[in-house]
């Protein structure tokens, strides 16, 4: 099967958080990528990083500005929803379905990979859900940090900061973790 084409980025905005600067990138059809602030960089470093990965970005637009403002509020501790247009051009049909289900997980809640697979009607596809989460270009908007292993364990997190940032995000949302870093039911 041929891999879907990556969407073309035209716009970007930056946002600030206590952890550092982050960024968002969009094209004509919607958001393409979110960069989390966990790398600890400043605005100039984030701008350079986005320019390197998306050289076609030149300025902001209403969507990137709105997304950046929502992410800034989220990282300030506000309970925020993200009703934003997403460019799904590069998503496979499986990823699209996974991302739709994960995007519907409420703030402060978690599900397991197996639960998401079962909701899709694919009980044995927990690994496929994990693969889709690892390729999620829109963390927080598609809250892959809210997906945990079967026993509440933290599994891989491909966004900046890895599992440490996943723990921080869950605790920011009021999720309790035990001494081993597992979600407490």
PDB file of C-alpha atoms in Angstrom:
ATOM      1  CA  UNK A   1       0.000   0.000   0.000  1.00  0.00           C
ATOM      2  CA  UNK A   2       1.304   3.439  -0.918  1.00  0.00           C
ATOM      3  CA  UNK A   3       1.963   5.877   1.902  1.00  0.00           C
ATOM      4  CA  UNK A   4      -0.309   8.964   1.761  1.00  0.00           C
ATOM      5  CA  UNK A   5       1.393  12.203   0.724  1.00  0.00           C
ATOM      6  CA  UNK A   6       2.418  14.614   3.460  1.00  0.00           C
ATOM      7  CA  UNK A   7       0.368  17.818   3.405  1.00  0.00           C
ATOM      8  CA  UNK A   8       2.008  21.076   2.385  1.00  0.00           C
ATOM      9  CA  UNK A   9       2.596  23.536   5.242  1.00  0.00           C
ATOM     10  CA  UNK A  10       2.111  27.252   4.667  1.00  0.00           C
ATOM     11  CA  UNK A  11       1.452  28.813   8.073  1.00  0.00           C
ATOM     12  CA  UNK A  12       2.898  28.605  11.573  1.00  0.00           C
ATOM     13  CA  UNK A  13       2.455  30.165  14.990  1.00  0.00           C
ATOM     14  CA  UNK A  14       4.434  29.870  18.199  1.00  0.00           C
ATOM     15  CA  UNK A  15       3.198  29.658  21.781  1.00  0.00           C
ATOM     16  CA  UNK A  16       4.814  29.899  25.189  1.00  0.00           C
ATOM     17  CA  UNK A  17       4.506  27.648  28.211  1.00  0.00           C
ATOM     18  CA  UNK A  18       6.300  27.145  31.523  1.00  0.00           C
ATOM     19  CA  UNK A  19       8.228  24.288  29.826  1.00  0.00           C
ATOM     20  CA  UNK A  20       9.444  26.331  26.857  1.00  0.00           C
ATOM     21  CA  UNK A  21       8.137  27.346  23.443  1.00  0.00           C
ATOM     22  CA  UNK A  22       6.004  25.252  21.145  1.00  0.00           C
ATOM     23  CA  UNK A  23       4.622  25.673  17.679  1.00  0.00           C
ATOM     24  CA  UNK A  24       1.846  24.753  15.285  1.00  0.00           C
ATOM     25  CA  UNK A  25       1.880  24.339  11.525  1.00  0.00           C
ATOM     26  CA  UNK A  26      -1.049  24.402   9.102  1.00  0.00           C
ATOM     27  CA  UNK A  27      -1.822  24.271   5.417  1.00  0.00           C
ATOM     28  CA  UNK A  28      -4.866  25.265   3.422  1.00  0.00           C
ATOM     29  CA  UNK A  29      -6.868  22.243   4.650  1.00  0.00           C
ATOM     30  CA  UNK A  30      -6.109  22.577   8.378  1.00  0.00           C
ATOM     31  CA  UNK A  31      -3.548  21.817  11.084  1.00  0.00           C
ATOM     32  CA  UNK A  32      -0.645  19.612  10.053  1.00  0.00           C
ATOM     33  CA  UNK A  33       1.659  19.410  13.054  1.00  0.00           C
ATOM     34  CA  UNK A  34       1.989  20.461  16.692  1.00  0.00           C
ATOM     35  CA  UNK A  35       5.362  20.862  18.389  1.00  0.00           C
ATOM     36  CA  UNK A  36       5.269  20.489  22.170  1.00  0.00           C
ATOM     37  CA  UNK A  37       7.409  22.704  24.419  1.00  0.00           C
ATOM     38  CA  UNK A  38       9.115  19.886  26.333  1.00  0.00           C
ATOM     39  CA  UNK A  39      12.401  20.276  24.486  1.00  0.00           C
ATOM     40  CA  UNK A  40      12.753  23.456  26.600  1.00  0.00           C
ATOM     41  CA  UNK A  41      13.770  25.704  23.752  1.00  0.00           C
ATOM     42  CA  UNK A  42      13.016  29.379  23.272  1.00  0.00           C
ATOM     43  CA  UNK A  43      10.912  30.974  20.533  1.00  0.00           C
ATOM     44  CA  UNK A  44      13.859  31.528  18.183  1.00  0.00           C
ATOM     45  CA  UNK A  45      14.893  27.870  18.447  1.00  0.00           C
ATOM     46  CA  UNK A  46      11.334  26.658  17.838  1.00  0.00           C
ATOM     47  CA  UNK A  47      10.983  29.008  14.862  1.00  0.00           C
ATOM     48  CA  UNK A  48      14.237  27.645  13.384  1.00  0.00           C
ATOM     49  CA  UNK A  49      13.108  24.050  14.015  1.00  0.00           C
ATOM     50  CA  UNK A  50       9.795  24.618  12.235  1.00  0.00           C
ATOM     51  CA  UNK A  51      11.573  26.388   9.364  1.00  0.00           C
ATOM     52  CA  UNK A  52      13.881  23.416   8.926  1.00  0.00           C
ATOM     53  CA  UNK A  53      11.059  20.840   8.896  1.00  0.00           C
ATOM     54  CA  UNK A  54       8.525  22.990   7.027  1.00  0.00           C
ATOM     55  CA  UNK A  55      10.482  25.439   4.855  1.00  0.00           C
ATOM     56  CA  UNK A  56       7.305  26.598   3.083  1.00  0.00           C
ATOM     57  CA  UNK A  57       5.912  28.274   6.208  1.00  0.00           C
ATOM     58  CA  UNK A  58       6.147  32.045   6.170  1.00  0.00           C
ATOM     59  CA  UNK A  59       3.533  33.579   8.480  1.00  0.00           C
ATOM     60  CA  UNK A  60       0.583  32.788  10.729  1.00  0.00           C
ATOM     61  CA  UNK A  61      -3.073  32.532   9.845  1.00  0.00           C
ATOM     62  CA  UNK A  62      -6.252  32.590  11.916  1.00  0.00           C
ATOM     63  CA  UNK A  63      -6.126  28.804  12.494  1.00  0.00           C
ATOM     64  CA  UNK A  64      -2.522  28.670  13.701  1.00  0.00           C
ATOM     65  CA  UNK A  65      -3.061  31.720  15.924  1.00  0.00           C
ATOM     66  CA  UNK A  66      -6.215  30.182  17.441  1.00  0.00           C
ATOM     67  CA  UNK A  67      -4.501  26.831  17.997  1.00  0.00           C
ATOM     68  CA  UNK A  68      -1.421  28.461  19.554  1.00  0.00           C
ATOM     69  CA  UNK A  69      -3.624  30.496  21.913  1.00  0.00           C
ATOM     70  CA  UNK A  70      -5.524  27.353  22.969  1.00  0.00           C
ATOM     71  CA  UNK A  71      -2.281  25.435  23.552  1.00  0.00           C
ATOM     72  CA  UNK A  72      -0.885  28.304  25.615  1.00  0.00           C
ATOM     73  CA  UNK A  73      -4.024  28.220  27.782  1.00  0.00           C
ATOM     74  CA  UNK A  74      -3.812  24.401  28.035  1.00  0.00           C
ATOM     75  CA  UNK A  75      -0.215  24.553  29.260  1.00  0.00           C
ATOM     76  CA  UNK A  76      -1.222  27.278  31.737  1.00  0.00           C
ATOM     77  CA  UNK A  77      -3.505  24.669  33.335  1.00  0.00           C
ATOM     78  CA  UNK A  78      -6.851  25.516  31.756  1.00  0.00           C
ATOM     79  CA  UNK A  79      -9.259  22.817  30.644  1.00  0.00           C
ATOM     80  CA  UNK A  80      -9.354  23.476  26.911  1.00  0.00           C
ATOM     81  CA  UNK A  81     -11.132  21.853  23.971  1.00  0.00           C
ATOM     82  CA  UNK A  82      -9.662  21.951  20.477  1.00  0.00           C
ATOM     83  CA  UNK A  83     -12.436  22.239  17.854  1.00  0.00           C
ATOM     84  CA  UNK A  84      -9.982  22.891  15.042  1.00  0.00           C
ATOM     85  CA  UNK A  85      -9.730  21.907  11.392  1.00  0.00           C
ATOM     86  CA  UNK A  86      -7.200  19.130  10.797  1.00  0.00           C
ATOM     87  CA  UNK A  87      -5.507  18.306   7.520  1.00  0.00           C
ATOM     88  CA  UNK A  88      -5.941  14.530   7.311  1.00  0.00           C
ATOM     89  CA  UNK A  89      -4.218  14.212   3.939  1.00  0.00           C
ATOM     90  CA  UNK A  90      -1.315  12.157   5.306  1.00  0.00           C
ATOM     91  CA  UNK A  91      -3.465   9.860   7.474  1.00  0.00           C
ATOM     92  CA  UNK A  92      -4.343   6.315   6.512  1.00  0.00           C
ATOM     93  CA  UNK A  93      -8.014   5.313   6.978  1.00  0.00           C
ATOM     94  CA  UNK A  94      -6.995   3.329  10.082  1.00  0.00           C
ATOM     95  CA  UNK A  95      -5.147   6.322  11.564  1.00  0.00           C
ATOM     96  CA  UNK A  96      -8.089   8.598  10.801  1.00  0.00           C
ATOM     97  CA  UNK A  97     -10.454   6.344  12.767  1.00  0.00           C
ATOM     98  CA  UNK A  98      -8.002   5.971  15.670  1.00  0.00           C
ATOM     99  CA  UNK A  99      -7.412   9.724  15.815  1.00  0.00           C
ATOM    100  CA  UNK A 100     -11.154  10.446  15.799  1.00  0.00           C
ATOM    101  CA  UNK A 101     -11.699   8.113  18.770  1.00  0.00           C
ATOM    102  CA  UNK A 102      -8.695   9.438  20.694  1.00  0.00           C
ATOM    103  CA  UNK A 103      -9.684  13.073  20.043  1.00  0.00           C
ATOM    104  CA  UNK A 104     -13.004  12.313  21.762  1.00  0.00           C
ATOM    105  CA  UNK A 105     -11.350  11.221  25.051  1.00  0.00           C
ATOM    106  CA  UNK A 106     -12.219  13.918  27.591  1.00  0.00           C
ATOM    107  CA  UNK A 107      -9.686  15.974  29.515  1.00  0.00           C
ATOM    108  CA  UNK A 108      -8.556  14.103  32.628  1.00  0.00           C
ATOM    109  CA  UNK A 109      -9.525  10.647  31.318  1.00  0.00           C
ATOM    110  CA  UNK A 110      -7.486   7.789  29.902  1.00  0.00           C
ATOM    111  CA  UNK A 111      -8.116   4.706  27.806  1.00  0.00           C
ATOM    112  CA  UNK A 112      -5.941   1.757  26.940  1.00  0.00           C
ATOM    113  CA  UNK A 113      -4.729   0.850  23.468  1.00  0.00           C
ATOM    114  CA  UNK A 114      -6.963  -2.245  23.658  1.00  0.00           C
ATOM    115  CA  UNK A 115     -10.034  -0.167  24.559  1.00  0.00           C
ATOM    116  CA  UNK A 116      -9.527   2.068  21.522  1.00  0.00           C
ATOM    117  CA  UNK A 117      -9.053  -1.004  19.303  1.00  0.00           C
ATOM    118  CA  UNK A 118     -12.248  -2.558  20.685  1.00  0.00           C
ATOM    119  CA  UNK A 119     -14.189   0.681  20.056  1.00  0.00           C
ATOM    120  CA  UNK A 120     -13.056   0.444  16.436  1.00  0.00           C
ATOM    121  CA  UNK A 121     -14.377  -3.107  16.233  1.00  0.00           C
ATOM    122  CA  UNK A 122     -10.803  -4.426  15.924  1.00  0.00           C
ATOM    123  CA  UNK A 123     -10.179  -6.133  19.270  1.00  0.00           C
ATOM    124  CA  UNK A 124      -6.769  -7.474  18.279  1.00  0.00           C
ATOM    125  CA  UNK A 125      -5.448  -4.159  16.948  1.00  0.00           C
ATOM    126  CA  UNK A 126      -3.959  -2.664  20.126  1.00  0.00           C
ATOM    127  CA  UNK A 127      -0.489  -2.621  18.520  1.00  0.00           C
ATOM    128  CA  UNK A 128      -1.920  -0.903  15.453  1.00  0.00           C
ATOM    129  CA  UNK A 129      -3.418   1.747  17.733  1.00  0.00           C
ATOM    130  CA  UNK A 130       0.006   2.143  19.348  1.00  0.00           C
ATOM    131  CA  UNK A 131       1.619   2.575  15.946  1.00  0.00           C
ATOM    132  CA  UNK A 132      -0.953   5.222  15.000  1.00  0.00           C
ATOM    133  CA  UNK A 133      -0.269   7.026  18.289  1.00  0.00           C
ATOM    134  CA  UNK A 134       3.492   6.968  17.614  1.00  0.00           C
ATOM    135  CA  UNK A 135       2.850   8.675  14.262  1.00  0.00           C
ATOM    136  CA  UNK A 136       0.402  11.252  15.636  1.00  0.00           C
ATOM    137  CA  UNK A 137       1.541  14.630  14.296  1.00  0.00           C
ATOM    138  CA  UNK A 138      -0.923  16.572  16.468  1.00  0.00           C
ATOM    139  CA  UNK A 139      -0.251  15.779  20.144  1.00  0.00           C
ATOM    140  CA  UNK A 140      -2.642  17.456  22.606  1.00  0.00           C
ATOM    141  CA  UNK A 141      -5.100  18.139  19.740  1.00  0.00           C
ATOM    142  CA  UNK A 142      -5.249  14.358  19.266  1.00  0.00           C
ATOM    143  CA  UNK A 143      -4.419  13.580  22.908  1.00  0.00           C
ATOM    144  CA  UNK A 144      -2.271  10.464  22.529  1.00  0.00           C
ATOM    145  CA  UNK A 145      -0.940  11.082  26.047  1.00  0.00           C
ATOM    146  CA  UNK A 146      -4.345   9.842  27.273  1.00  0.00           C
ATOM    147  CA  UNK A 147      -3.649   6.348  25.920  1.00  0.00           C
ATOM    148  CA  UNK A 148      -1.887   3.974  28.318  1.00  0.00           C
ATOM    149  CA  UNK A 149      -0.947   0.312  28.534  1.00  0.00           C
ATOM    150  CA  UNK A 150      -3.351  -2.356  29.789  1.00  0.00           C
ATOM    151  CA  UNK A 151      -2.326  -2.039  33.439  1.00  0.00           C
ATOM    152  CA  UNK A 152      -2.173   1.765  33.340  1.00  0.00           C
ATOM    153  CA  UNK A 153       1.524   1.726  32.483  1.00  0.00           C
ATOM    154  CA  UNK A 154       3.189   4.502  30.584  1.00  0.00           C
ATOM    155  CA  UNK A 155       4.280   3.200  27.232  1.00  0.00           C
ATOM    156  CA  UNK A 156       6.220   5.016  24.533  1.00  0.00           C
ATOM    157  CA  UNK A 157       5.467   8.638  23.801  1.00  0.00           C
ATOM    158  CA  UNK A 158       6.973   9.972  20.597  1.00  0.00           C
ATOM    159  CA  UNK A 159       6.489  13.679  21.345  1.00  0.00           C
ATOM    160  CA  UNK A 160       9.301  15.773  22.819  1.00  0.00           C
ATOM    161  CA  UNK A 161      10.231  14.634  26.303  1.00  0.00           C
ATOM    162  CA  UNK A 162       8.997  11.071  25.805  1.00  0.00           C
ATOM    163  CA  UNK A 163       7.303   9.284  28.683  1.00  0.00           C
ATOM    164  CA  UNK A 164       8.323  12.013  31.160  1.00  0.00           C
ATOM    165  CA  UNK A 165       6.249  14.554  29.250  1.00  0.00           C
ATOM    166  CA  UNK A 166       3.358  12.072  29.023  1.00  0.00           C
ATOM    167  CA  UNK A 167       3.386  11.795  32.825  1.00  0.00           C
ATOM    168  CA  UNK A 168       3.487  15.586  33.186  1.00  0.00           C
ATOM    169  CA  UNK A 169       0.510  16.013  30.832  1.00  0.00           C
ATOM    170  CA  UNK A 170      -1.559  13.373  32.642  1.00  0.00           C
ATOM    171  CA  UNK A 171      -0.795  14.867  36.057  1.00  0.00           C
ATOM    172  CA  UNK A 172      -1.603  18.362  34.691  1.00  0.00           C
ATOM    173  CA  UNK A 173      -5.027  16.954  33.812  1.00  0.00           C
ATOM    174  CA  UNK A 174      -5.515  15.558  37.321  1.00  0.00           C
ATOM    175  CA  UNK A 175      -4.709  11.905  36.599  1.00  0.00           C
ATOM    176  CA  UNK A 176      -3.193  10.165  39.621  1.00  0.00           C
ATOM    177  CA  UNK A 177      -0.134   7.974  39.162  1.00  0.00           C
ATOM    178  CA  UNK A 178       1.263   5.396  41.578  1.00  0.00           C
ATOM    179  CA  UNK A 179       4.908   5.156  42.681  1.00  0.00           C
ATOM    180  CA  UNK A 180       5.741   3.172  39.525  1.00  0.00           C
ATOM    181  CA  UNK A 181       4.165   5.823  37.287  1.00  0.00           C
ATOM    182  CA  UNK A 182       1.038   3.807  36.430  1.00  0.00           C
ATOM    183  CA  UNK A 183      -2.394   5.392  36.206  1.00  0.00           C
ATOM    184  CA  UNK A 184      -4.383   4.867  39.392  1.00  0.00           C
ATOM    185  CA  UNK A 185      -8.013   3.981  38.649  1.00  0.00           C
TER     186      UNK A 185
END
